Amino acid sequence: MHLPHGDVEIPAFMPVGTNGTVKAVKHNSVDDMGYTLILGNTYHLYLRPGMEVIKAAGGLHKFSGWKHNILTDSGGFQVFSLAPFRKIREEGVRFRSHVDGAYHEFTPEKVVEIQETLGSDIQMVLDVCTAPGISHKEAVKSLEITSRWAKRAKTRWENCRDDYQGKLFGIIQGNFYEDLRKRSAEEILELDTPGIAIGGLSVGETPEMFRDFLHYTAQFLPEDKPRYVMGIGTPDYMLEAVEAGIDMFDCVYPTRIARNGTCFTLDGNLALKNEKFRLDQQPIEPTCTCPVCQQYSRSYLRHLFKAKEILGPMLVTEHNLHFLHTFMAEVRQSLREGRFLEYKKNFLDRFQKR
RNA sequence: GGGGAGGUUCCCGAGUGGUCAAAGGGGGCAGACUGUAAAUCUGUUGCUUCGGCUUCGAAGGUUCAAAUCCUUCUCUCCCCA
């Protein structure tokens, strides 16, 4: 995939850096692992430090010191996750800041402008993400607003400054109704944005529903554009997505569980705080080539977490991101060699996520 | 030597006659986490053959009933000399 700050090999996992930082790791480390595309978040950065600060720095890249690509989420997910503090109207969404309670409003146009100021290499349209369990009628309403907002965003994006080269991705919604997923896909594809995202997955549904709606929705997507499933980050979900033709995914999961003491291994998740690792002299994953696994034992890492030392979350975050990067490199290799399904089967046979 | 305060379940610390196996922290153990209001949150934490049993410095006593009241002992801390 070709982006303003360099090419990105796909399919790819993108670490999440909500506040202009992938939590607990330096940009240099993320860079060293091989990542060339990370996320930022419109909602968070707009509220703090605020656009004046980022504008003064000359955009998010310069402000944060990350020299590769940045995809920014639109704030659509916060419309969902911060639901108690928001009100959706045709014009946009009114919400209260989780930082100081102040009222703000996002419109599709304003969100494009913010992301233009951020200098996003990929920006997402403002959408309405919904949880499983809502009625068909409610799902229609959210889908329709999402489509109208996407159209407005596209129009505004086409009028960005000439020197702004960031791409715009539309987002498919439709909740967990096949007819609505199909309809949303059609309406979003019609806008002909440079890339397409599937939103509204991984929002509390069962793995079976995730799988069904992932494959169902993905079938409508064109093969000549980047396809992005938002919000997934476990190896099993990622393999499922790749099989469905998806090129990109992001998730807080790998970095969040790392901060809470859980790491990825080829045999599944491992909760380092568990008593059984007290004397375990092995690295997290014996076959892993990451700097953390070259230097530290499970026993020591467990100690860091029990002692609440900041180094624990840092090291495990680095390992988890390194693990996923290596994993995706292997996935790409298997695709090139035409043996992806075999790779997937072998990987999952060993990796049992608890 | 004189005066004062106090010893509570692994630790700190509430509790001053029954609603107390005993609040709340911490620690321990376990679980959760999927477009980040998350270095967060939740559960659990005397023993048990699930009928009960043992526990609040120790020993005696008062009472239908004591961690709580009385007596003695013991230990700790603070102040004065």
Tab-separated table of C-alpha atoms (C1' of nucleotides) in Angstrom, chain B residues 1-76:
chain	number	residue	atom	x	y	z
B	1	G	C1'	10.949	5.581	88.839
B	2	G	C1'	6.129	8.480	87.364
B	3	G	C1'	2.206	9.233	83.701
B	4	G	C1'	-0.353	7.916	79.168
B	5	A	C1'	-1.741	4.929	74.807
B	6	G	C1'	-2.211	0.307	72.904
B	7	G	C1'	-1.834	-5.299	71.460
B	8	U	C1'	-7.813	-7.552	66.076
B	9	U	C1'	-7.739	-12.647	60.927
B	10	C	C1'	-0.537	-12.619	56.240
B	11	C	C1'	0.302	-6.837	57.082
B	12	C	C1'	-1.948	-1.967	58.260
B	13	G	C1'	-6.368	-0.812	60.431
B	14	A	C1'	-12.083	-0.278	61.859
B	15	G	C1'	-15.022	-2.444	65.467
B	16	U	C1'	-16.297	-1.088	72.459
B	17	G	C1'	-22.198	-6.740	74.908
B	18	G	C1'	-26.006	-9.958	70.396
B	19	U	C1'	-27.181	-7.818	63.358
B	20	C	C1'	-18.985	-10.300	63.892
B	21	A	C1'	-15.505	-15.220	60.726
B	22	A	C1'	-15.176	-9.579	62.104
B	23	A	C1'	-15.588	-2.825	57.794
B	24	G	C1'	-11.808	-0.664	54.699
B	25	G	C1'	-6.952	-0.689	52.600
B	26	G	C1'	-2.490	-3.530	51.388
B	27	G	C1'	-0.509	-8.191	50.160
B	28	G	C1'	-1.658	-13.180	48.050
B	29	C	C1'	-4.422	-16.097	44.379
B	30	A	C1'	-7.437	-16.142	40.016
B	31	G	C1'	-10.188	-13.976	35.956
B	32	A	C1'	-11.324	-10.216	32.298
B	33	C	C1'	-9.391	-6.946	28.557
B	34	U	C1'	-10.357	-6.750	20.740
B	35	G	C1'	-11.331	1.277	15.782
B	36	U	C1'	-7.910	2.879	24.458
B	37	A	C1'	-12.278	7.594	29.808
B	38	A	C1'	-7.772	1.206	30.953
B	39	A	C1'	0.135	0.894	33.954
B	40	U	C1'	-7.285	-0.703	34.357
B	41	C	C1'	-11.360	-3.494	36.203
B	42	U	C1'	-13.689	-7.848	38.639
B	43	G	C1'	-13.811	-12.022	41.899
B	44	U	C1'	-11.636	-14.401	45.954
B	45	U	C1'	-8.684	-14.647	50.512
B	46	G	C1'	-9.427	-18.882	58.916
B	47	C	C1'	-10.669	-24.476	58.776
B	48	U	C1'	-14.521	-27.749	57.163
B	49	U	C1'	-16.638	-34.619	55.885
B	50	C	C1'	-20.679	-27.962	54.724
B	51	G	C1'	-23.688	-30.358	60.157
B	52	G	C1'	-20.377	-27.227	62.097
B	53	C	C1'	-15.394	-25.997	64.248
B	54	U	C1'	-11.556	-22.626	65.860
B	55	U	C1'	-10.115	-17.035	65.925
B	56	C	C1'	-9.461	-10.720	67.998
B	57	G	C1'	-1.736	-10.797	73.290
B	58	A	C1'	-2.281	-14.896	77.650
B	59	A	C1'	-5.024	-16.966	81.645
B	60	G	C1'	-9.207	-16.663	84.623
B	61	G	C1'	-14.091	-14.393	85.518
B	62	U	C1'	-19.178	-11.814	84.712
B	63	U	C1'	-23.356	-12.852	81.200
B	64	C	C1'	-28.477	-16.490	78.026
B	65	A	C1'	-24.589	-14.149	74.848
B	66	A	C1'	-17.788	-11.271	74.951
B	67	A	C1'	-13.069	-8.899	69.972
B	68	U	C1'	-16.156	-5.731	73.003
B	69	C	C1'	-17.241	-5.714	80.556
B	70	C	C1'	-13.985	-7.247	85.153
B	71	U	C1'	-9.184	-9.312	87.346
B	72	U	C1'	-4.219	-10.758	86.907
B	73	C	C1'	-0.157	-11.525	83.789
B	74	U	C1'	2.627	-10.257	79.456
B	75	C	C1'	4.457	-7.346	75.422
B	76	U	C1'	4.829	-2.648	72.480
